[in-house]
Coordinates of N, CA and C in Angstrom, one line a residue:
M108 N -75.5 -12.9 27.0 CA -74.7 -12.1 27.7 C -75.3 -11.7 29.0
R109 N -74.9 -11.7 30.3 CA -75.5 -11.5 31.3 C -75.5 -9.8 31.6
S110 N -76.9 -9.1 31.7 CA -77.0 -8.0 32.2 C -76.5 -7.4 33.4
G111 N -76.3 -6.0 33.4 CA -75.9 -5.5 34.9 C -74.5 -6.0 35.0
K112 N -73.4 -5.9 34.1 CA -72.2 -6.5 34.6 C -71.5 -5.5 33.4
I113 N -70.1 -5.2 34.2 CA -69.0 -4.5 33.5 C -67.8 -5.7 33.2
Y114 N -67.3 -5.6 31.7 CA -66.3 -6.4 31.6 C -65.2 -5.4 31.2
V115 N -64.4 -5.6 31.9 CA -62.9 -4.6 31.7 C -61.9 -5.3 30.8
V116 N -61.9 -5.0 29.3 CA -61.2 -5.9 28.4 C -60.1 -5.5 27.7
G117 N -59.0 -5.9 27.8 CA -57.9 -6.1 27.3 C -57.8 -6.4 26.0
M118 N -57.7 -5.4 25.2 CA -57.7 -6.2 23.9 C -56.4 -6.3 23.1
G119 N -55.4 -6.1 23.7 CA -54.2 -6.2 23.2 C -53.7 -5.2 21.9
P120 N -53.0 -5.5 20.9 CA -52.6 -4.4 20.2 C -53.8 -3.6 19.4
G121 N -55.1 -4.7 19.4 CA -56.0 -3.8 18.9 C -56.6 -4.5 17.4
N122 N -55.9 -5.4 16.6 CA -56.4 -6.3 15.8 C -56.9 -7.3 16.1
E123 N -57.6 -8.1 15.6 CA -58.6 -9.0 16.0 C -57.7 -10.3 15.9
E124 N -56.8 -10.7 15.2 CA -55.8 -12.1 15.5 C -55.3 -12.1 16.8
H125 N -54.9 -10.8 17.2 CA -54.3 -11.0 18.5 C -55.2 -10.7 19.7
M126 N -56.5 -10.8 19.7 CA -57.3 -10.7 20.8 C -57.7 -12.1 21.0
S127 N -57.9 -12.4 22.3 CA -58.1 -13.8 22.9 C -59.7 -14.0 22.5
I128 N -59.9 -15.3 22.4 CA -61.6 -15.6 22.2 C -62.5 -14.9 23.4
R129 N -62.2 -14.9 24.5 CA -63.1 -14.3 25.2 C -63.2 -12.8 25.1
C130 N -62.1 -12.2 24.7 CA -62.4 -10.9 24.4 C -63.2 -10.6 23.3
R131 N -63.1 -11.2 22.0 CA -63.7 -11.1 21.1 C -65.3 -11.4 21.3
K132 N -65.6 -12.6 22.2 CA -66.9 -13.2 22.2 C -67.7 -11.7 23.2
V133 N -66.8 -11.4 24.2 CA -67.5 -10.5 25.0 C -67.9 -8.9 24.3
L134 N -67.0 -8.6 23.2 CA -67.1 -7.5 22.4 C -68.4 -7.6 21.3
S135 N -68.2 -8.7 21.1 CA -69.6 -8.9 20.2 C -70.9 -9.2 21.1
E136 N -71.0 -9.2 22.1 CA -72.5 -9.7 22.7 C -72.8 -8.3 23.7
V137 N -71.8 -7.5 24.2 CA -72.3 -6.4 25.1 C -73.2 -5.4 24.3
E138 N -73.9 -4.7 25.1 CA -74.7 -3.8 24.8 C -74.0 -2.2 24.4
Y139 N -72.9 -2.0 25.3 CA -72.2 -1.0 25.1 C -70.5 -1.3 25.2
I140 N -70.1 -0.7 24.5 CA -68.5 -0.5 24.5 C -67.9 1.0 24.6
V141 N -67.1 1.1 25.6 CA -66.6 2.7 26.4 C -65.3 2.4 26.3
G142 N -64.7 3.2 25.9 CA -63.1 3.7 25.8 C -62.6 4.6 25.5
Y143 N -61.3 5.0 25.5 CA -60.6 6.0 24.7 C -60.7 5.8 23.4
K144 N -61.0 7.1 22.7 CA -61.2 7.5 21.3 C -60.3 6.4 20.4
K145 N -59.2 6.8 20.6 CA -58.3 5.9 19.5 C -58.4 4.4 19.7
Y146 N -58.8 3.8 21.3 CA -59.0 2.5 21.2 C -60.4 1.9 20.5
I147 N -61.3 2.8 20.7 CA -62.7 2.5 20.2 C -62.5 2.3 18.3
Q148 N -61.5 3.4 17.9 CA -61.5 3.2 16.4 C -60.8 2.2 15.9
L149 N -60.1 1.4 16.7 CA -59.3 0.4 16.3 C -60.3 -1.2 16.2
I150 N -61.5 -1.1 16.9 CA -62.1 -2.2 16.9 C -63.5 -2.2 16.7
K151 N -63.9 -0.9 16.3 CA -65.5 -0.7 16.1 C -65.8 -1.2 14.5
H152 N -64.8 -1.4 13.9 CA -65.1 -1.8 12.2 C -65.1 -3.3 12.3
L153 N -64.8 -4.0 13.5 CA -64.5 -5.7 13.5 C -65.7 -6.1 13.1
P154 N -65.8 -7.7 12.6 CA -67.1 -8.0 12.5 C -67.7 -8.4 13.8
N155 N -69.4 -8.6 14.1 CA -69.9 -8.7 14.9 C -70.1 -7.6 16.4
I156 N -69.5 -6.7 16.0 CA -69.6 -5.4 16.8 C -70.7 -4.9 16.9
S157 N -71.4 -5.2 17.4 CA -73.0 -4.3 17.3 C -73.3 -3.7 18.6
G158 N -72.7 -3.6 19.6 CA -73.1 -2.7 20.7 C -72.6 -1.3 20.6
E159 N -73.6 -0.3 21.1 CA -73.0 0.9 20.9 C -71.8 1.5 21.6
C160 N -70.9 2.1 20.8 CA -69.5 2.7 21.0 C -69.8 3.8 21.6
I161 N -69.0 4.1 22.6 CA -68.8 5.5 23.7 C -67.6 5.8 23.4
E162 N -67.0 6.9 23.0 CA -65.7 7.3 22.9 C -65.3 8.5 23.9
G163 N -64.4 8.2 24.6 CA -63.7 9.2 25.7 C -62.2 9.8 25.2
V164 N -62.2 10.7 25.8 CA -60.9 11.6 25.7 C -59.8 11.3 26.7
M165 N -58.5 11.7 26.4 CA -57.6 11.4 27.3 C -57.6 12.4 28.5
K166 N -57.3 11.8 29.4 CA -57.1 12.4 30.8 C -58.7 12.5 31.6
K167 N -59.6 11.7 30.9 CA -60.9 11.8 31.7 C -61.3 10.2 31.8
E168 N -60.1 9.5 32.6 CA -60.2 8.1 32.7 C -61.4 7.8 33.8
V169 N -61.4 8.9 34.8 CA -62.1 8.3 35.9 C -63.7 8.5 35.5
D170 N -63.8 9.8 34.6 CA -65.2 10.1 34.0 C -65.6 8.7 33.1
R171 N -64.7 8.1 32.1 CA -65.0 7.4 31.6 C -65.5 5.8 32.3
C172 N -64.8 5.4 33.3 CA -65.0 4.3 34.3 C -66.2 4.7 35.0
R173 N -66.6 5.9 35.4 CA -67.8 6.2 36.0 C -69.1 5.9 35.2
E174 N -68.9 6.3 34.0 CA -70.0 6.2 32.7 C -70.4 4.8 32.4
A175 N -69.2 3.9 32.2 CA -69.3 2.6 32.4 C -70.0 1.8 33.6
L176 N -69.7 2.1 34.5 CA -70.3 1.6 35.8 C -71.7 2.1 36.1
D177 N -72.0 3.3 35.6 CA -73.4 3.9 35.6 C -74.2 3.0 34.6
L178 N -73.8 2.6 33.8 CA -74.7 1.7 32.3 C -74.9 0.4 33.3
A179 N -73.7 0.1 33.8 CA -73.6 -1.5 34.3 C -74.7 -1.6 35.2
E180 N -74.8 -0.4 36.3 CA -75.7 -0.4 37.3 C -77.1 -0.3 37.2
K181 N -77.5 0.2 36.0 CA -78.8 0.3 35.4 C -79.1 -1.0 34.5
G182 N -78.7 -2.0 34.9 CA -78.9 -3.2 34.0 C -78.0 -3.9 32.7
H183 N -77.1 -2.9 32.2 CA -77.0 -3.2 31.0 C -75.3 -3.9 31.0
S184 N -75.2 -4.5 29.9 CA -73.9 -5.4 29.8 C -72.9 -4.2 29.3
V185 N -71.6 -3.9 29.6 CA -70.8 -3.0 29.2 C -69.5 -3.5 29.1
A186 N -68.5 -3.3 28.0 CA -67.3 -3.7 28.0 C -66.7 -2.1 28.3
L187 N -65.7 -2.2 29.1 CA -64.7 -0.9 29.1 C -63.2 -1.4 28.8
V188 N -62.7 -0.7 27.4 CA -61.9 -1.5 26.7 C -60.4 -0.5 27.0
S189 N -59.5 -1.4 27.3 CA -58.0 -0.9 27.4 C -57.2 -1.4 25.9
S190 N -56.3 -0.9 25.7 CA -55.1 -1.6 24.5 C -54.3 -2.6 25.8
G191 N -53.4 -3.5 25.0 CA -52.7 -4.1 25.6 C -53.6 -5.1 26.8
D192 N -53.0 -5.0 28.0 CA -53.9 -5.5 29.4 C -54.3 -4.7 30.3
S193 N -55.7 -4.9 30.4 CA -56.4 -3.8 31.1 C -55.8 -3.6 32.8
G194 N -55.1 -4.7 32.9 CA -54.6 -4.7 34.4 C -53.0 -4.0 34.4
I195 N -52.5 -3.6 33.5 CA -51.0 -3.2 33.3 C -51.2 -1.6 32.6
Y196 N -51.2 -0.7 33.4 CA -51.5 1.0 33.2 C -52.8 0.9 32.3
G197 N -53.6 0.0 32.7 CA -55.1 0.1 31.9 C -56.1 0.6 33.2
M198 N -57.2 0.1 32.8 CA -58.4 0.6 33.6 C -58.9 -0.3 34.5
A199 N -58.5 -1.6 34.8 CA -59.1 -2.6 35.5 C -58.8 -2.0 37.1
G200 N -57.9 -1.5 37.5 CA -57.7 -1.0 38.8 C -58.6 0.0 39.4
L201 N -58.8 1.0 38.4 CA -59.5 2.0 38.6 C -61.1 1.7 38.7
V202 N -61.2 0.9 37.9 CA -62.7 0.4 38.0 C -62.9 -0.4 39.3
L203 N -62.1 -1.1 39.7 CA -62.1 -1.8 41.1 C -62.2 -1.0 42.3
E204 N -61.3 0.1 42.0 CA -61.4 1.3 43.3 C -62.5 2.0 43.4
L205 N -63.1 2.4 42.2 CA -64.5 2.9 42.0 C -65.7 2.0 42.8
I206 N -65.7 1.0 42.2 CA -66.7 -0.2 42.8 C -66.6 -0.2 44.5
E207 N -65.2 -0.3 45.1 CA -65.4 -0.2 46.4 C -65.4 0.9 46.9
H208 N -64.7 2.2 46.6 CA -65.1 3.4 47.2 C -66.3 4.2 47.2
E209 N -67.3 3.8 46.0 CA -68.5 4.2 46.0 C -69.6 3.4 46.0
V210 N -69.0 2.1 46.6 CA -70.0 1.0 47.0 C -71.0 0.6 45.7
R211 N -70.3 0.7 44.3 CA -71.6 0.3 43.5 C -71.9 -1.3 43.1
S212 N -73.1 -1.5 43.0 CA -73.8 -2.7 43.2 C -73.7 -3.3 41.6
V213 N -72.4 -3.8 41.1 CA -72.3 -4.1 39.8 C -71.3 -5.5 39.7
D214 N -71.4 -6.4 39.0 CA -70.6 -7.4 38.7 C -69.5 -6.9 37.8
C215 N -68.0 -7.6 38.2 CA -67.2 -6.9 37.1 C -66.1 -8.2 36.9
E216 N -65.8 -8.5 35.8 CA -65.1 -9.3 35.2 C -63.9 -8.8 34.5
I217 N -62.6 -9.1 34.9 CA -61.3 -8.4 34.0 C -60.7 -9.6 33.2
I218 N -60.8 -9.1 31.8 CA -60.3 -10.3 30.5 C -58.8 -9.6 30.1
P219 N -58.1 -10.4 30.7 CA -56.7 -9.8 29.9 C -56.5 -9.9 28.5
G220 N -55.4 -9.3 28.1 CA -54.8 -9.2 26.7 C -53.4 -9.0 26.8
I221 N -52.9 -9.4 25.6 CA -51.6 -9.2 25.1 C -51.0 -7.6 25.5
T222 N -50.1 -7.9 26.4 CA -49.4 -6.3 26.7 C -48.6 -5.9 25.7
A223 N -48.3 -4.4 25.7 CA -47.7 -3.8 24.7 C -46.2 -4.4 25.1
A224 N -45.7 -4.7 26.2 CA -44.5 -5.0 26.5 C -44.2 -6.6 26.1
H225 N -45.1 -7.4 25.8 CA -44.9 -8.7 25.5 C -45.0 -8.7 24.0
A226 N -45.7 -7.8 23.5 CA -46.0 -7.5 22.0 C -44.7 -7.0 21.3
A227 N -44.2 -6.2 22.1 CA -42.9 -5.5 21.5 C -41.9 -6.7 21.8
A228 N -41.8 -7.4 22.8 CA -40.7 -8.4 23.2 C -40.6 -9.6 22.2
S229 N -42.1 -9.8 21.6 CA -42.2 -10.9 20.7 C -41.2 -10.5 19.4
R230 N -41.6 -9.1 19.1 CA -41.0 -8.5 17.8 C -39.6 -8.7 17.8
L231 N -39.0 -8.2 18.9 CA -37.4 -8.4 19.4 C -37.0 -9.6 19.4
G232 N -37.6 -10.9 19.6 CA -37.1 -12.0 19.8 C -37.5 -12.7 21.3
A233 N -36.4 -12.6 22.3 CA -37.0 -13.1 23.4 C -35.9 -12.4 24.7
P234 N -36.2 -10.9 24.6 CA -35.4 -10.1 25.6 C -35.8 -10.2 27.1
I235 N -37.4 -10.7 27.4 CA -37.9 -10.7 28.7 C -37.8 -12.1 29.2
M236 N -36.5 -12.7 29.1 CA -36.6 -14.2 29.6 C -36.1 -14.4 30.9
H237 N -35.7 -13.2 31.5 CA -35.3 -13.5 32.9 C -35.8 -12.4 33.7
D238 N -35.8 -12.2 34.8 CA -36.5 -11.0 35.8 C -36.6 -9.5 35.0
S239 N -37.6 -9.2 35.1 CA -37.8 -7.7 34.8 C -38.9 -6.9 35.4
A240 N -38.7 -5.5 35.0 CA -39.4 -4.6 35.6 C -40.1 -3.7 34.8
Y241 N -41.4 -3.6 34.9 CA -41.9 -2.3 33.9 C -42.0 -1.1 34.6
I242 N -41.5 -0.1 34.0 CA -41.6 1.4 34.1 C -42.1 2.1 33.6
S243 N -43.4 3.0 33.7 CA -43.7 4.2 33.3 C -43.0 5.2 33.3
L244 N -42.7 6.0 32.3 CA -42.0 7.5 32.6 C -42.7 8.7 32.8
S245 N -44.4 8.2 32.4 CA -45.3 9.2 32.8 C -45.4 9.6 34.0
N246 N -45.0 11.4 34.5 CA -45.1 11.8 35.6 C -46.5 12.2 35.9
L247 N -47.5 11.9 35.5 CA -48.7 12.8 35.4 C -49.5 12.2 36.7
L248 N -49.2 11.1 37.1 CA -49.7 10.5 38.3 C -48.8 9.7 39.2
T249 N -47.3 9.9 38.8 CA -46.6 9.6 39.8 C -45.4 10.7 39.7
E250 N -44.9 10.9 40.9 CA -43.7 12.0 40.7 C -42.5 11.3 40.6
W251 N -42.0 12.3 39.7 CA -40.7 11.7 39.1 C -39.5 11.4 39.9
E252 N -39.4 11.7 41.3 CA -38.5 11.5 42.3 C -38.9 9.9 42.3
L253 N -39.8 9.6 42.4 CA -40.2 8.3 42.9 C -40.0 7.4 41.5
I254 N -40.3 7.7 40.1 CA -39.6 6.9 39.0 C -38.3 6.6 39.0
E255 N -37.7 8.1 39.1 CA -36.3 7.8 39.1 C -35.7 6.9 40.1
K256 N -36.3 6.6 41.4 CA -35.8 5.6 42.6 C -36.1 4.6 41.9
R257 N -37.2 4.0 41.4 CA -37.6 2.9 40.5 C -36.6 2.4 39.3
I258 N -35.9 3.5 38.9 CA -35.1 3.2 37.4 C -33.7 2.8 38.2
K259 N -33.4 3.6 39.3 CA -32.2 3.1 39.9 C -32.2 2.0 40.4
C260 N -33.1 1.7 41.2 CA -33.4 0.1 41.9 C -33.3 -1.1 40.8
A261 N -33.8 -0.8 40.0 CA -34.2 -1.8 38.7 C -32.8 -2.2 37.9
S262 N -32.3 -0.6 37.5 CA -30.8 -0.8 37.1 C -29.6 -1.8 38.0
E263 N -29.8 -1.2 39.2 CA -28.7 -1.5 39.8 C -28.8 -3.1 40.3
G264 N -30.3 -3.7 40.3 CA -30.4 -5.1 40.5 C -30.4 -5.9 39.2
D265 N -30.0 -5.3 38.3 CA -29.7 -5.9 36.9 C -30.9 -6.5 36.3
F266 N -31.8 -5.8 36.1 CA -33.2 -6.2 35.7 C -33.3 -5.8 34.4
V267 N -33.9 -6.6 33.5 CA -34.5 -6.1 32.0 C -35.6 -5.4 32.6
I268 N -35.3 -4.0 31.9 CA -36.4 -3.0 32.4 C -37.1 -2.6 30.9
T269 N -38.4 -2.7 31.1 CA -39.2 -2.3 29.9 C -39.9 -0.9 30.1
L270 N -39.7 0.3 29.5 CA -40.0 1.6 29.7 C -41.4 1.6 28.8
Y271 N -42.5 2.0 29.2 CA -44.0 2.5 29.2 C -43.6 3.8 29.2
N272 N -44.6 4.6 28.0 CA -44.7 6.1 28.0 C -43.5 6.9 28.1
P273 N -42.6 6.3 27.1 CA -41.2 7.2 27.3 C -40.7 8.4 27.0
K274 N -41.6 9.4 26.1 CA -41.6 10.4 25.7 C -42.9 11.1 25.0
S275 N -43.2 12.3 25.5 CA -44.3 12.8 25.1 C -43.8 14.5 24.8
K276 N -44.7 15.4 24.2 CA -44.5 16.6 23.7 C -44.1 17.5 25.0
G277 N -44.9 17.0 26.3 CA -44.9 17.8 27.4 C -43.9 17.3 28.1
R278 N -43.2 16.3 28.0 CA -42.0 15.7 28.7 C -40.9 15.0 27.9
P279 N -40.6 15.8 27.1 CA -39.6 15.2 25.8 C -38.3 14.7 26.6
D280 N -37.7 15.2 28.0 CA -36.4 15.2 28.2 C -36.5 13.9 29.3
L281 N -37.4 13.2 29.9 CA -37.3 12.3 30.8 C -36.7 11.1 30.5
I282 N -36.9 10.7 29.1 CA -36.2 9.5 28.6 C -34.6 9.7 28.9
D283 N -34.2 11.0 28.3 CA -32.8 11.3 28.6 C -32.4 11.0 29.8
K284 N -33.0 11.5 31.2 CA -33.0 11.4 32.5 C -32.7 9.8 32.7
A285 N -33.7 9.3 32.3 CA -33.8 7.8 32.5 C -32.7 7.0 32.1
R286 N -32.0 7.4 30.6 CA -31.0 6.7 30.1 C -29.8 6.8 30.9
D287 N -29.6 8.1 31.4 CA -28.4 8.8 32.4 C -28.3 7.9 33.6
I288 N -29.6 7.6 34.1 CA -29.8 6.7 35.5 C -29.1 5.1 35.2
M289 N -29.8 4.7 34.2 CA -29.4 3.5 33.7 C -27.7 3.2 33.5
L290 N -27.2 4.0 32.8 CA -25.8 4.3 32.2 C -24.8 4.0 33.6
K291 N -25.4 4.4 34.6 CA -24.5 4.3 36.1 C -24.4 2.9 36.4
F292 N -25.4 1.9 36.0 CA -25.2 0.8 36.6 C -25.4 -0.4 35.3
K293 N -25.5 0.1 34.2 CA -25.6 -0.7 33.1 C -24.4 -0.5 32.1
S294 N -24.1 -1.3 31.3 CA -23.0 -1.1 30.2 C -23.7 -0.1 29.0
A295 N -22.6 0.9 28.5 CA -23.2 1.5 27.4 C -23.5 0.8 26.2
Q296 N -23.2 -0.4 26.2 CA -23.3 -1.2 25.0 C -24.4 -2.5 25.3
T297 N -25.1 -2.1 26.3 CA -26.3 -3.0 26.8 C -27.4 -3.1 25.7
P298 N -27.8 -4.1 25.2 CA -28.7 -4.1 24.0 C -29.9 -3.4 24.5
V299 N -30.6 -3.0 23.5 CA -31.7 -1.9 24.1 C -32.8 -2.2 22.7
G300 N -34.0 -2.7 22.6 CA -34.8 -2.8 21.8 C -36.1 -1.6 21.8
I301 N -36.4 -1.1 20.8 CA -37.0 0.0 20.5 C -38.2 -0.5 19.5
V302 N -39.4 -0.5 20.0 CA -40.5 -0.9 19.3 C -42.0 0.0 19.2
K303 N -42.2 0.6 18.1 CA -43.4 1.6 17.8 C -44.2 1.0 17.4
K304 N -45.4 1.1 17.8 CA -46.8 0.6 17.1 C -46.7 -0.9 17.2
A305 N -46.3 -1.6 18.3 CA -46.0 -3.1 18.2 C -47.4 -3.7 17.5
M306 N -47.1 -4.7 16.4 CA -48.2 -5.4 16.0 C -49.4 -4.6 15.3
R307 N -49.3 -3.3 15.1 CA -50.2 -2.5 14.5 C -49.5 -1.8 13.2
D308 N -50.4 -1.6 12.1 CA -49.9 -0.8 11.2 C -49.0 0.4 11.4
G309 N -47.6 0.5 10.7 CA -46.7 1.2 10.9 C -45.8 1.1 12.1
E310 N -45.7 0.0 12.3 CA -44.5 -0.7 13.2 C -43.3 -0.3 12.8
T311 N -42.4 0.0 13.9 CA -41.2 -0.2 13.6 C -40.3 -0.9 14.6
I312 N -39.3 -1.4 14.2 CA -38.3 -2.1 15.4 C -36.7 -1.9 15.1
V313 N -36.2 -1.5 16.4 CA -34.8 -1.1 16.1 C -33.9 -1.9 17.3
I314 N -32.9 -2.3 16.9 CA -32.3 -2.9 18.2 C -30.9 -2.0 18.2
T315 N -30.7 -1.4 19.3 CA -29.7 -0.6 19.4 C -28.9 -1.1 21.1
T316 N -28.0 0.4 21.4 CA -27.5 -0.1 22.7 C -28.1 1.0 23.4
L317 N -27.6 1.0 24.8 CA -28.1 2.0 25.7 C -27.3 3.4 25.5
E318 N -26.2 3.3 24.9 CA -25.5 4.6 24.6 C -26.1 5.0 23.4
D319 N -26.5 4.5 22.4 CA -27.1 5.2 21.2 C -28.5 5.1 21.2
M320 N -29.4 4.7 21.9 CA -30.9 4.5 22.1 C -31.5 5.7 21.7
L321 N -30.9 7.3 22.3 CA -31.6 8.6 22.0 C -31.4 8.8 20.7
K322 N -30.6 8.1 19.8 CA -30.7 8.7 18.4 C -31.7 8.2 17.5
E323 N -32.4 7.4 18.1 CA -33.9 6.8 17.4 C -35.0 7.5 17.7
S324 N -35.9 7.6 16.9 CA -37.2 8.0 17.0 C -38.1 7.5 18.4
I325 N -38.4 8.2 19.2 CA -39.2 7.7 20.3 C -40.7 8.7 20.7
D326 N -41.6 8.0 20.8 CA -42.6 8.7 21.3 C -43.8 8.0 22.4
M327 N -44.9 8.2 22.3 CA -45.7 7.6 23.3 C -46.3 6.0 22.7
M328 N -46.2 5.9 21.5 CA -46.4 4.7 21.1 C -45.6 3.8 20.9
T329 N -44.2 4.0 21.8 CA -43.0 3.2 21.5 C -42.8 2.5 22.9
V330 N -42.6 1.3 23.0 CA -42.0 0.6 24.1 C -40.6 0.2 23.8
I331 N -39.8 0.7 25.1 CA -38.3 0.4 24.9 C -38.1 -0.7 25.9
I332 N -37.2 -1.7 25.6 CA -36.8 -2.6 26.5 C -35.4 -2.6 26.5
V333 N -34.8 -2.9 27.8 CA -33.5 -2.4 27.9 C -33.0 -3.6 28.7
G334 N -31.9 -4.4 28.2 CA -31.6 -5.7 28.8 C -30.8 -5.7 30.0
N335 N -30.5 -7.0 30.2 CA -29.5 -7.0 31.4 C -28.0 -7.1 31.1
S336 N -27.4 -7.4 32.1 CA -25.9 -7.6 31.8 C -25.7 -9.0 31.0
R337 N -26.8 -9.7 30.8 CA -26.5 -11.0 30.0 C -27.0 -11.2 28.6
T338 N -27.8 -9.9 28.5 CA -28.7 -9.9 27.3 C -27.8 -9.9 26.0
K339 N -28.1 -10.6 24.9 CA -27.0 -10.8 23.9 C -28.1 -10.2 22.4
I340 N -27.4 -10.1 21.4 CA -28.0 -9.9 20.1 C -27.4 -11.3 18.9
F341 N -28.3 -11.9 18.7 CA -28.3 -13.2 17.8 C -28.8 -12.9 16.8
G342 N -28.2 -12.7 15.8 CA -28.6 -12.1 14.3 C -29.4 -10.7 14.3
Q343 N -30.9 -11.1 14.4 CA -31.8 -10.0 14.4 C -32.6 -10.1 15.7
S344 N -32.1 -10.9 16.6 CA -32.9 -11.0 17.7 C -32.2 -10.7 19.1
M345 N -33.0 -10.0 20.0 CA -32.4 -9.6 21.0 C -33.0 -10.7 22.3
V346 N -31.9 -11.3 22.9 CA -32.2 -12.4 23.6 C -31.6 -12.4 25.0
T347 N -32.0 -12.4 26.1 CA -31.7 -12.5 27.5 C -31.7 -13.9 27.8
P348 N -30.7 -14.7 28.1 CA -30.5 -16.3 28.3 C -30.9 -16.2 29.9
R349 N -31.9 -17.3 30.0 CA -32.5 -17.6 31.4 C -31.3 -18.4 32.1
G350 N -30.4 -19.2 31.4 CA -29.0 -20.1 32.2 C -29.3 -21.2 32.0
Y351 N -30.1 -21.7 30.9 CA -30.0 -23.2 30.5 C -28.3 -23.5 29.8
E352 N -27.8 -24.8 30.4 CA -26.7 -25.2 29.5 C -27.0 -25.5 28.5
I353 N -26.2 -25.4 27.5 CA -26.5 -25.9 26.0 C -25.4 -26.0 25.5

């Protein structure tokens, strides 16, 4: 394992069987593993994890990235972990920004992982077989007016829409507003898949409609996939046909 390097690791859902070989190799060889407390708890019990685990708290992402970069600049090998893919609502972009703006002399490698959207989609069937958009409903870093515009444009363009961070205690009604915007452009009977804790213990899977989706349990551990005008329900599967002649 090369010293003085930071690996920004997407660890997928968090269980070993859904991690890439490269991810498992890096986690088994680095001196330090840095990440949000819940992510560290998912992996620190895995075999061959010998590096020191450093747990961080929510809303301290910049501090966490700086801590990992500081260790790498001192010559250590460091894995900064994100659930899902580190480049999709993860730490990869922030690390690269800090390296650029703070003129950090450290090597960086981005290691991809199974995204929350793709994990949820696999549980639902094949709902993202055609053009799609990912939209986070968290307005902590993005103003709600811009999020609304993105929901409107994606709905008007008939994209399959995957919603991340759909509901929290601090913003319980944004999912309601998002659903109301989508209903202006999508049929009330549009299939919707709701997956909580995809590929983790306690996983739940529901297929419903845009009209009825708010009747289901939704929280920050939930991924919601809203179909397009061609999305169908085949048995227990949600499928968006790509257009092949059969």
